[in-house]
Coordinates of C-alpha atoms in Angstrom, one line a residue:
Chain A
M16 CA 61.9 153.8 127.0
S17 CA 64.1 151.2 128.6
A18 CA 65.9 148.5 126.7
G19 CA 63.6 145.7 127.8
D20 CA 60.3 147.3 127.1
W21 CA 59.8 146.1 123.6
L22 CA 60.0 142.5 124.7
T23 CA 56.5 141.0 124.9
G24 CA 55.9 138.4 127.5
S25 CA 56.5 135.4 125.2
D26 CA 59.8 137.0 124.0
A27 CA 61.0 137.2 127.6
A28 CA 60.1 133.6 128.1
F29 CA 61.9 132.6 124.9
D30 CA 65.0 134.4 126.2
R31 CA 64.8 132.7 129.5
R32 CA 64.5 129.4 127.8
R33 CA 67.6 130.1 125.7
K34 CA 69.5 131.0 128.8
L35 CA 68.3 127.8 130.5
K36 CA 69.2 125.7 127.5
G37 CA 72.7 127.3 127.5
A38 CA 73.2 126.5 131.2
V39 CA 72.1 122.9 130.7
F40 CA 74.5 122.5 127.8
A41 CA 77.4 124.0 129.7
G42 CA 76.6 121.6 132.6
A43 CA 76.4 118.6 130.2
C44 CA 79.7 119.4 128.6
G45 CA 81.4 119.8 132.0
A46 CA 79.9 116.5 133.1
A47 CA 81.1 114.8 129.9
T48 CA 84.6 116.0 130.7
L49 CA 84.3 114.6 134.2
V50 CA 83.5 111.2 132.8
G51 CA 87.1 110.8 131.6
V52 CA 88.6 112.2 134.8
V53 CA 86.4 110.1 137.1
S54 CA 87.1 107.0 135.1
L55 CA 90.8 107.5 135.5
G56 CA 90.3 108.0 139.2
V57 CA 88.1 104.9 139.6
L58 CA 90.6 102.8 137.6
L59 CA 93.5 103.9 139.8
V60 CA 91.7 103.4 143.0
D61 CA 90.4 100.0 141.9
V62 CA 93.9 98.8 141.0
I63 CA 95.4 100.2 144.2
I64 CA 92.8 98.6 146.5
D65 CA 93.2 95.2 144.7
G66 CA 97.0 95.2 144.6
I67 CA 98.5 97.2 147.4
A68 CA 98.4 94.3 149.9
S69 CA 100.5 92.1 147.6
L70 CA 103.0 94.8 146.8
D71 CA 106.2 94.6 148.8
W72 CA 110.0 94.4 148.1
R73 CA 109.8 90.6 148.0
F74 CA 107.2 90.8 145.2
V75 CA 109.5 93.1 143.2
T76 CA 112.6 90.9 143.6
A77 CA 111.2 87.4 143.5
L78 CA 111.4 85.0 140.6
P79 CA 108.2 83.9 138.9
S80 CA 106.4 81.0 140.5
R81 CA 103.4 78.8 139.9
F82 CA 102.2 79.8 143.4
P83 CA 100.8 83.3 143.6
E84 CA 102.1 83.9 147.1
R85 CA 105.7 83.2 146.0
A86 CA 105.5 84.8 142.6
G87 CA 107.4 88.0 141.8
I88 CA 108.1 90.3 138.9
K89 CA 111.9 90.3 138.9
V90 CA 112.2 88.6 135.5
A91 CA 109.4 90.6 133.9
L92 CA 110.8 93.9 135.2
A93 CA 114.3 93.0 134.0
G94 CA 112.8 92.1 130.6
S95 CA 111.0 95.5 130.4
V96 CA 114.2 97.3 131.2
W97 CA 116.0 95.3 128.5
I98 CA 113.3 96.1 126.0
L99 CA 113.2 99.7 127.0
V100 CA 117.0 100.2 126.5
L101 CA 117.3 98.2 123.3
T102 CA 114.3 99.9 121.8
A103 CA 115.6 103.3 122.6
L104 CA 119.1 102.5 121.2
I105 CA 117.5 101.3 117.9
S106 CA 114.6 103.7 117.4
F107 CA 116.1 107.0 118.6
P108 CA 119.0 107.4 116.1
L109 CA 117.0 106.1 113.2
S110 CA 114.0 108.3 113.9
V111 CA 116.0 111.4 114.5
A112 CA 118.0 110.8 111.3
A113 CA 114.7 110.4 109.4
A114 CA 113.3 113.6 110.9
I115 CA 116.4 115.5 110.0
Y116 CA 116.3 114.2 106.4
L117 CA 112.6 115.2 106.0
E118 CA 113.0 118.7 107.6
E119 CA 116.5 119.8 106.6
Y120 CA 117.6 117.8 103.5
A121 CA 114.6 116.7 101.5
N122 CA 113.2 118.8 98.7
R123 CA 109.5 119.0 98.7
G124 CA 109.2 116.4 95.9
W125 CA 107.1 113.3 95.6
V126 CA 109.7 111.1 97.4
S127 CA 109.6 113.0 100.6
K128 CA 105.8 113.5 100.3
T129 CA 105.4 109.8 99.9
I130 CA 107.6 109.1 102.9
Q131 CA 105.6 111.7 105.0
T132 CA 102.2 110.3 104.1
N133 CA 103.5 106.8 104.8
I134 CA 104.7 107.8 108.2
A135 CA 101.3 109.3 109.1
N136 CA 99.6 106.0 108.0
L137 CA 102.1 103.8 109.9
A138 CA 101.2 105.7 113.1
G139 CA 97.7 104.4 112.7
V140 CA 98.4 100.8 112.1
P141 CA 97.3 98.6 115.0
S142 CA 100.2 97.3 117.2
I143 CA 99.2 93.7 116.6
V144 CA 99.9 94.1 112.9
Y145 CA 103.5 95.1 113.8
G146 CA 103.5 91.9 115.9
I147 CA 102.7 89.9 112.8
L148 CA 105.5 91.6 110.9
G149 CA 107.9 91.0 113.8
L150 CA 107.0 87.3 113.9
A151 CA 107.5 86.8 110.2
L152 CA 110.5 89.1 109.7
F153 CA 112.6 89.0 112.9
V154 CA 111.6 85.7 114.6
R155 CA 111.3 83.5 111.5
G156 CA 112.9 85.5 108.6
L157 CA 116.1 86.7 110.2
G158 CA 116.1 83.7 112.6
L159 CA 116.5 85.9 115.7
G160 CA 114.1 83.6 117.5
R161 CA 111.9 84.6 120.5
S162 CA 114.6 86.9 121.8
V163 CA 114.8 90.3 123.4
L164 CA 116.3 91.6 120.2
S165 CA 113.2 90.5 118.1
G166 CA 110.9 92.2 120.6
A167 CA 113.0 95.4 120.7
L168 CA 113.2 95.5 116.8
T169 CA 109.4 95.0 116.6
L170 CA 108.6 97.8 119.1
S171 CA 111.1 100.1 117.4
L172 CA 109.2 99.8 114.2
L173 CA 106.0 100.5 116.1
I174 CA 107.2 103.7 117.8
M175 CA 109.4 105.1 115.1
P176 CA 106.6 107.0 113.3
V177 CA 105.7 108.6 116.7
I178 CA 109.3 109.7 117.4
I179 CA 109.8 110.9 113.8
I180 CA 106.6 113.1 113.9
A181 CA 107.6 114.6 117.3
A182 CA 111.2 115.2 116.2
Q183 CA 110.0 116.9 113.0
E184 CA 107.9 119.3 115.1
A185 CA 110.8 120.1 117.4
I186 CA 113.1 120.7 114.4
R187 CA 110.5 122.9 112.7
A188 CA 110.2 125.0 115.9
V189 CA 113.9 126.1 115.6
P190 CA 113.8 129.6 114.1
P191 CA 115.0 129.8 110.5
T192 CA 117.1 132.9 111.3
I193 CA 119.5 130.6 113.3
R194 CA 120.1 128.5 110.2
E195 CA 120.5 131.5 107.9
A196 CA 123.0 133.1 110.3
A197 CA 125.1 129.8 110.3
Y198 CA 124.9 129.4 106.5
G199 CA 125.9 133.1 106.2
L200 CA 129.1 132.3 108.1
G201 CA 129.9 129.6 105.6
A202 CA 128.7 126.5 107.5
T203 CA 127.9 123.4 105.6
R204 CA 124.5 121.9 105.9
W205 CA 125.6 119.1 108.3
Q206 CA 127.4 121.7 110.4
V207 CA 124.2 123.8 110.6
V208 CA 122.2 120.7 111.5
S209 CA 124.6 119.2 114.0
R210 CA 125.8 122.3 115.8
Q211 CA 122.8 124.6 115.6
V212 CA 119.5 122.9 114.9
L213 CA 119.9 119.7 116.8
P214 CA 121.1 121.1 120.1
M215 CA 118.1 123.5 120.1
A216 CA 115.6 120.9 119.1
L217 CA 117.0 118.2 121.5
P218 CA 114.7 118.8 124.5
G219 CA 111.6 118.5 122.2
I220 CA 113.0 115.4 120.5
L221 CA 113.8 113.8 123.9
T222 CA 110.3 114.6 125.2
G223 CA 108.7 112.9 122.2
T224 CA 111.1 109.9 122.4
I225 CA 110.4 109.3 126.1
L226 CA 106.6 109.4 125.6
A227 CA 106.9 107.0 122.7
L228 CA 109.1 104.7 124.8
S229 CA 106.6 104.7 127.5
R230 CA 104.1 103.5 124.9
A231 CA 106.5 100.7 124.0
V232 CA 106.9 99.7 127.7
G233 CA 103.1 99.4 128.0
E234 CA 102.7 97.3 124.9
T235 CA 101.6 93.7 125.2
A236 CA 100.1 92.4 121.9
P237 CA 103.1 92.7 119.6
L238 CA 105.3 90.9 122.1
I239 CA 102.8 88.1 122.4
M240 CA 103.2 87.7 118.6
V241 CA 107.0 87.6 118.8
G242 CA 106.6 84.9 121.4
A243 CA 107.5 86.5 124.7
V244 CA 105.1 84.1 126.4
G245 CA 105.5 81.1 128.6
F246 CA 107.2 80.5 131.8
I247 CA 110.6 82.3 131.8
A248 CA 112.5 81.5 134.9
F249 CA 115.5 83.7 134.6
T250 CA 116.3 87.3 133.8
P251 CA 117.7 87.9 130.2
E252 CA 121.5 87.6 130.0
G253 CA 121.8 89.2 126.5
P254 CA 119.9 90.4 123.5
M255 CA 119.4 86.8 122.3
S256 CA 117.9 85.6 125.6
P257 CA 114.2 84.6 125.9
F258 CA 112.3 87.1 127.9
T259 CA 108.9 88.3 129.2
V260 CA 107.8 91.8 130.1
L261 CA 105.7 93.4 132.8
P262 CA 102.5 93.9 130.8
L263 CA 102.7 90.3 129.6
Q264 CA 103.3 89.0 133.1
I265 CA 100.2 91.0 134.1
Y266 CA 98.2 89.6 131.2
Q267 CA 99.1 86.0 132.2
W268 CA 98.0 86.6 135.8
V269 CA 94.8 88.3 134.8
S270 CA 93.8 85.4 132.6
R271 CA 93.9 83.0 135.5
P272 CA 90.5 82.6 137.3
Q273 CA 91.9 82.5 140.9
D274 CA 91.5 85.7 142.9
E275 CA 95.1 85.4 144.3
F276 CA 96.4 85.8 140.8
R277 CA 94.2 88.9 140.2
A278 CA 95.7 90.4 143.3
I279 CA 99.3 90.0 142.2
A280 CA 98.2 91.2 138.7
A281 CA 97.0 94.4 140.3
A282 CA 100.3 94.7 142.2
G283 CA 102.1 94.3 138.9
I284 CA 100.0 97.0 137.4
I285 CA 100.9 99.4 140.2
V286 CA 104.6 98.8 139.4
L287 CA 104.0 99.3 135.7
L288 CA 102.1 102.5 136.2
L289 CA 104.8 103.9 138.6
L290 CA 107.4 103.1 135.9
L291 CA 105.3 104.9 133.2
L292 CA 104.5 107.8 135.5
S293 CA 108.2 108.4 136.3
M294 CA 109.0 108.3 132.5
N295 CA 106.3 110.8 131.9
A296 CA 107.5 113.0 134.7
V297 CA 110.9 113.2 133.1
A298 CA 109.3 114.1 129.8
I299 CA 107.2 116.9 131.4
V300 CA 110.3 118.3 133.2
L301 CA 112.2 118.4 129.9
R302 CA 109.2 120.0 128.1
N303 CA 108.8 122.7 130.8
R304 CA 112.5 123.5 130.8
Y305 CA 112.4 123.8 127.0
S306 CA 109.3 126.0 126.8
S307 CA 110.7 128.4 129.5
K308 CA 113.9 128.9 127.4
T309 CA 112.2 130.0 124.3
Chain J
M25 CA 121.9 127.8 101.6
A26 CA 119.0 130.1 101.0
P27 CA 115.9 128.6 102.6
T28 CA 114.2 128.5 99.2
E29 CA 116.6 126.2 97.4
R30 CA 116.4 123.1 99.4
T31 CA 118.2 120.3 97.6
D32 CA 117.7 116.6 97.8
G33 CA 120.6 115.3 99.9
S34 CA 120.6 112.0 98.2
E35 CA 121.4 113.3 94.7
D36 CA 121.6 117.0 94.2
L37 CA 124.0 118.0 96.8
G38 CA 127.3 118.6 95.2
A39 CA 126.0 118.0 91.7
T40 CA 127.8 121.2 90.7
G41 CA 130.9 120.0 92.4
R42 CA 130.6 122.3 95.3
D43 CA 128.1 123.5 97.9
P44 CA 127.0 126.9 96.7
V45 CA 127.5 128.6 100.1
A46 CA 130.6 126.7 101.4
P47 CA 133.6 128.9 102.0
T48 CA 136.1 128.7 99.2
V49 CA 138.7 131.3 100.2
V50 CA 140.7 129.8 103.0
S51 CA 140.1 126.2 102.6
G52 CA 141.4 125.3 99.2
L53 CA 139.9 122.9 96.7
G54 CA 141.0 119.6 98.3
F55 CA 139.4 120.5 101.6
Q56 CA 136.3 121.6 99.7
R57 CA 136.0 118.3 97.9
T58 CA 136.4 116.3 101.2
K59 CA 133.6 118.3 102.7
N60 CA 131.3 117.8 99.7
V61 CA 131.9 114.0 99.8
Q62 CA 131.2 114.1 103.5
E63 CA 128.0 116.1 103.0
R64 CA 126.8 113.6 100.3
I65 CA 127.4 110.6 102.5
I66 CA 125.6 112.2 105.4
G67 CA 122.6 113.1 103.1
G68 CA 122.6 109.5 101.8
V69 CA 122.6 108.0 105.3
L70 CA 119.8 110.3 106.5
F71 CA 117.7 109.4 103.4
S72 CA 118.1 105.7 104.1
C73 CA 116.8 106.2 107.6
A74 CA 113.8 108.0 106.3
A75 CA 113.3 105.3 103.7
I76 CA 113.1 102.6 106.4
S77 CA 109.5 103.7 107.2
T78 CA 108.5 103.0 103.6
L79 CA 110.2 99.6 103.8
V80 CA 108.2 98.8 106.9
T81 CA 105.0 99.4 105.0
V82 CA 106.2 97.2 102.1
G83 CA 107.3 94.6 104.6
V84 CA 103.9 94.5 106.3
V85 CA 102.1 94.2 102.9
V86 CA 104.5 91.5 101.6
V87 CA 104.4 89.4 104.8
L88 CA 100.6 89.6 105.1
L89 CA 100.1 88.9 101.4
R90 CA 102.5 86.0 101.1
E91 CA 100.9 83.8 103.8
S92 CA 97.3 85.1 103.0
L93 CA 97.7 84.0 99.4
I94 CA 98.6 80.4 100.5
F95 CA 95.6 80.5 102.8
F96 CA 93.3 81.6 100.1
S97 CA 94.6 78.9 97.8
N98 CA 93.1 76.5 100.4
V99 CA 90.0 78.4 101.4
P100 CA 88.1 80.4 98.8
V101 CA 88.0 84.2 99.4
W102 CA 84.2 84.0 99.1
E103 CA 83.9 81.5 101.9
F104 CA 86.2 83.5 104.1
L105 CA 84.2 86.7 103.5
T106 CA 80.7 85.3 103.8
G107 CA 81.0 82.3 106.0
T108 CA 79.2 82.6 109.3
R109 CA 81.2 80.1 111.3
W110 CA 84.8 80.4 112.4
Q111 CA 86.2 77.1 113.7
P112 CA 89.7 76.6 112.5
A113 CA 90.6 74.2 115.3
F114 CA 87.8 71.6 115.0
T115 CA 86.7 69.3 112.2
P116 CA 84.9 70.2 110.0
Q117 CA 87.0 73.3 109.8
R118 CA 85.1 76.5 108.9
F119 CA 86.8 79.7 107.9
G120 CA 84.0 82.3 107.8
V121 CA 85.5 85.6 109.1
L122 CA 82.1 87.2 109.8
P123 CA 81.8 86.2 113.5
L124 CA 85.3 87.8 114.2
L125 CA 84.4 90.8 112.0
A126 CA 81.1 91.2 113.8
G127 CA 82.9 91.0 117.2
S128 CA 85.2 93.8 116.2
V129 CA 82.4 95.9 114.7
M130 CA 80.3 95.4 117.9
V131 CA 83.1 96.6 120.1
A132 CA 83.8 99.5 117.8
V133 CA 80.2 100.6 117.6
G134 CA 79.7 100.2 121.4
S135 CA 82.8 102.2 122.2
A136 CA 81.9 104.8 119.6
I137 CA 78.5 105.3 121.2
I138 CA 80.3 106.2 124.4
A139 CA 83.4 108.0 123.1
L140 CA 82.2 110.1 120.2
P141 CA 79.6 112.2 122.1
L142 CA 81.6 112.4 125.3
G143 CA 84.8 113.2 123.4
L144 CA 83.2 115.9 121.4
M145 CA 81.5 117.4 124.4
T146 CA 84.8 117.3 126.3
A147 CA 86.5 119.1 123.4
I148 CA 83.7 121.8 123.4
F149 CA 84.1 122.2 127.1
L150 CA 87.9 122.5 126.9
S151 CA 87.9 124.9 123.9
E152 CA 84.8 127.1 124.6
Y153 CA 84.0 126.9 128.3
A154 CA 87.0 126.1 130.4
G155 CA 89.4 128.8 131.5
Q156 CA 93.1 128.7 131.2
R157 CA 93.8 127.1 134.6
L158 CA 91.1 124.4 134.4
R159 CA 92.4 123.5 130.9
G160 CA 95.9 123.3 132.4
I161 CA 94.6 120.6 134.8
L162 CA 92.2 118.7 132.6
K163 CA 94.5 118.2 129.6
P164 CA 97.3 116.4 131.4
V165 CA 94.7 114.2 133.1
L166 CA 93.3 113.2 129.7
E167 CA 96.9 112.6 128.5
I168 CA 97.4 110.2 131.3
L169 CA 94.1 108.4 130.4
A170 CA 95.5 108.0 126.9
G171 CA 98.8 106.7 128.2
I172 CA 97.4 103.9 130.4
P173 CA 98.5 100.5 128.9
T174 CA 95.6 98.5 127.3
V175 CA 96.3 95.5 129.5
V176 CA 95.4 97.7 132.5
Y177 CA 92.1 98.6 130.8
G178 CA 91.5 94.9 130.3
Y179 CA 92.0 94.2 134.0
F180 CA 89.7 97.1 134.9
A181 CA 87.0 95.7 132.6
L182 CA 87.2 92.2 133.9
T183 CA 87.4 93.0 137.6
F184 CA 85.3 96.2 137.9
I185 CA 83.0 96.8 135.0
T186 CA 81.8 93.2 134.4
P187 CA 80.9 92.6 138.1
L188 CA 79.1 96.0 138.0
L189 CA 77.1 94.9 134.9
R190 CA 76.3 91.6 136.5
Q191 CA 74.8 93.4 139.4
F192 CA 72.2 94.9 137.1
V193 CA 71.9 92.1 134.6
P194 CA 72.8 88.8 136.4
E195 CA 72.8 86.7 133.2
T196 CA 75.7 88.6 131.7
D197 CA 78.6 86.4 130.7
V198 CA 81.9 86.7 132.6
F199 CA 83.5 87.6 129.3
N200 CA 81.2 90.0 127.4
A201 CA 81.3 92.6 124.6
A202 CA 79.6 95.3 126.7
A203 CA 82.4 95.6 129.3
A204 CA 85.0 95.6 126.5
S205 CA 83.1 98.3 124.6
I206 CA 82.9 100.5 127.8
V207 CA 86.6 100.4 128.5
V208 CA 87.6 100.8 124.9
G209 CA 85.2 103.8 124.8
I210 CA 86.9 105.3 127.8
M211 CA 90.3 104.6 126.2
I212 CA 89.5 106.4 123.0
I213 CA 87.8 109.5 124.6
P214 CA 91.2 111.3 124.6
T215 CA 91.7 110.6 120.9
V216 CA 88.4 112.2 120.0
S217 CA 88.7 115.1 122.5
S218 CA 92.3 116.1 121.8
L219 CA 92.0 116.1 118.0
S220 CA 88.5 117.7 118.0
E221 CA 89.7 120.4 120.4
D222 CA 92.6 121.2 118.1
A223 CA 90.0 121.6 115.3
L224 CA 87.7 123.7 117.4
R225 CA 90.5 126.0 118.6
A226 CA 91.6 126.6 115.0
V227 CA 88.2 128.3 114.2
P228 CA 89.0 132.0 114.1
R229 CA 87.9 134.2 116.9
A230 CA 86.2 136.6 114.5
L231 CA 83.5 134.0 113.7
R232 CA 82.6 133.6 117.3
E233 CA 82.6 137.3 117.9
G234 CA 80.4 137.9 114.9
A235 CA 77.8 135.4 116.3
Y236 CA 78.0 137.0 119.8
G237 CA 77.5 140.4 118.2
L238 CA 74.2 139.1 116.6
G239 CA 73.0 138.2 120.1
A240 CA 73.8 134.4 120.1
T241 CA 74.3 132.6 123.4
K242 CA 77.4 130.5 124.1
L243 CA 75.4 127.3 123.3
E244 CA 74.4 128.7 119.9
V245 CA 77.9 129.9 119.1
S246 CA 79.3 126.5 120.0
T247 CA 76.8 124.3 118.2
K248 CA 75.8 126.4 115.3
V249 CA 79.1 128.2 114.5
V250 CA 82.2 126.6 115.9
V251 CA 81.4 122.9 115.6
P252 CA 80.1 123.3 112.0
A253 CA 83.2 125.3 111.1
A254 CA 85.4 122.6 112.5
L255 CA 83.4 119.7 111.2
S256 CA 86.1 118.1 109.0
G257 CA 88.5 118.0 112.0
V258 CA 85.8 116.5 114.2
F259 CA 84.9 113.8 111.7
A260 CA 88.5 113.0 111.2
S261 CA 88.9 112.5 114.9
F262 CA 85.8 110.2 115.0
I263 CA 87.1 108.0 112.2
L264 CA 90.6 107.7 113.8
A265 CA 89.1 106.8 117.2
V266 CA 86.9 104.1 115.7
S267 CA 89.9 102.7 113.7
R268 CA 91.8 102.6 117.0
A269 CA 88.9 100.7 118.6
I270 CA 88.9 98.1 115.8
G271 CA 92.7 97.6 116.2
E272 CA 92.5 97.5 120.0
T273 CA 93.8 94.1 121.2
M274 CA 94.5 93.5 124.9
A275 CA 91.4 95.0 126.5
V276 CA 89.1 93.0 124.2
T277 CA 91.1 89.8 124.6
I278 CA 90.9 90.0 128.3
A279 CA 87.3 91.2 128.7
A280 CA 85.3 90.2 125.7
G281 CA 86.3 86.5 125.6
N282 CA 87.5 84.0 123.0
L283 CA 84.4 82.6 121.5
P284 CA 83.7 83.4 117.8
N285 CA 80.0 84.2 118.1
L286 CA 77.8 85.9 115.5
T287 CA 75.4 87.7 117.9
L288 CA 73.9 91.1 118.5
N289 CA 73.7 90.6 122.2
P290 CA 76.5 92.6 123.9
L291 CA 76.2 90.6 127.1
E292 CA 77.5 87.5 125.4
S293 CA 81.0 86.3 125.0
I294 CA 82.5 87.1 121.6
Q295 CA 85.9 87.1 119.8
T296 CA 87.3 90.0 117.8
M297 CA 89.8 89.7 115.0
T298 CA 92.6 91.0 117.2
A299 CA 91.7 88.6 120.1
Y300 CA 91.7 85.7 117.6
I301 CA 95.2 86.7 116.5
V302 CA 96.4 86.7 120.1
S303 CA 94.8 83.4 120.9
V304 CA 96.5 81.7 118.0
S305 CA 99.9 83.1 118.9
L306 CA 99.5 82.0 122.6
G307 CA 99.2 78.4 121.5
D308 CA 102.0 76.6 119.7
T309 CA 101.0 76.9 116.1
P310 CA 103.6 75.4 113.7
Q311 CA 104.5 77.3 110.6
G312 CA 102.9 75.9 107.5
T313 CA 99.6 74.9 109.1
V314 CA 96.3 76.4 108.0
A315 CA 95.9 77.7 111.6
Y316 CA 99.2 79.6 111.2
Q317 CA 98.0 81.1 107.8
T318 CA 94.7 82.3 109.3
L319 CA 96.8 84.6 111.4
F320 CA 97.8 86.4 108.3
A321 CA 94.5 86.3 106.6
V322 CA 92.8 87.9 109.6
G323 CA 95.7 90.3 110.1
M324 CA 95.3 91.3 106.4
T325 CA 91.6 92.0 106.9
L326 CA 92.4 94.1 110.0
F327 CA 95.2 96.0 108.3
I328 CA 93.0 96.8 105.2
I329 CA 90.1 98.0 107.4
T330 CA 92.2 100.2 109.7
L331 CA 94.4 101.6 106.9
G332 CA 91.3 102.4 104.9
M333 CA 89.8 104.3 107.8
N334 CA 93.0 106.2 108.4
I335 CA 93.2 107.2 104.7
L336 CA 89.5 108.2 104.8
S337 CA 90.2 110.3 107.9
Q338 CA 93.0 112.2 106.1
W339 CA 90.9 112.6 103.0
V340 CA 88.0 114.1 105.0
L341 CA 90.5 116.4 106.6
S342 CA 91.9 117.7 103.4
R343 CA 88.8 117.6 101.2
F344 CA 86.3 119.3 103.6
R345 CA 88.7 121.6 105.4
E346 CA 87.4 125.2 105.7
E347 CA 90.2 127.6 105.0
Y348 CA 90.1 130.8 107.1
Q349 CA 92.5 133.6 106.7

């Protein structure tokens, strides 16, 4: 008697139906995955078609203008670079220190548990709420005004939870045997952390930091709150200068009804995406080098 | 230090006068003491950095509460929560938050309808169907999707999705909730798919193999074994994604409009809580005016809703987690 004989006709049909259902489901899941991929493709193509004609060297180096054909992104690009550098200088040391404390120094008591839960919750707070905090605390409270520094401080608070969580993961991935060997040789805790743990965790920490910074570079809403709006005619000269950034310049062009402004908004988006893409590329290179070593 | 006896750098370190494992033979007592002081200072500095995050939360709550309390001394809480008209700029002023809240909820629901099923199916595909190589291509693409700035999504909604909608339904407003919901939905697919996929992949192989052994098809294994086993993680990802949609600002500001409008029609122009906050800060609103205070009252509402959802998501994750050995 062969294996299939005991199947009656309806059982065989039932089996076929199950197989068919399975194939339909597999196809549906594949199609669902494609929705995300295709959306990304359509978005990129749409932006490139709209903006490529306006994108040239003059556009990148020209000062802002009320006339779309003369307007450029020099001031916004410089503002974004200022924000990027200042935010990195503020958020990186603070976040890494916090991660070292939580992973290497803290006992597992309620204090560190509270800090940890709090960091997880902060990572989910909408960016515009950080903007409100920045407005009340830095712009008004500390009297820093509508300056690059206010913007960088606000964005630092925004991305610190992200960097802390990434740095903690990188530190946790350092094998405990390394620490034990160093302690066994009589190293103090700080010597273990600074000479063994940190160098090994650094590529992972840097990857997380760059990804968080690229989020900061793409942020718009919190910077509107701290007042990086309006017509800024010159590149920032220092941390206390007024400023605007690329995403904000794009927003201001998008909100005009004329098609000419839409076109230069798209050109601005291309520059912004190229900036983010190169930051991500650096992060990916770091990650690959790191994972091949261990 | 043995890994078991972690001490709290802020207080315990050097409480006995010396680090238990520090060398004592060659260095001498003076050197030892310098080292201990140094260690304590470092521990203290690191602790302060970690404590900053707590200060940020306190700062947010204090800032929001202080101005909101002034606002609520002028406008009764009840009127704020139940009023159906929001017109702070005209006389008579009306401060009913419901139109803004409804705008946020409409975008959140619309984007959830798109992102939750698509995100979960993407997660199932990546975890159960796709091979190693396909995953290696698809995951970075979804990461890029998650990394696109929201102002770009706003541009896409306004210049691509809305014209597309207007081809099918010509009476669609230039600014409308539907286009905003669609882009926010696309934007939060990666949130759902990556967190859900982590949960699905954490389901042990043995469960799948047991079901296959009983003759189940891949569909039955996926939908009747793996997804139920990972349900807490999947739900947590849903809640987080919806919370992100409520907090989303630029895409809805650009695409959904700036008209507080209590409506159920997604083709009309609306205003969300986040878009209102942006519109106030774009104008010149002097400190001390009621309009300035509304910023904080609406911000407070937004903060409470999103924080509540994040806490709920963590609670679901810990309360309903299935533990597998």
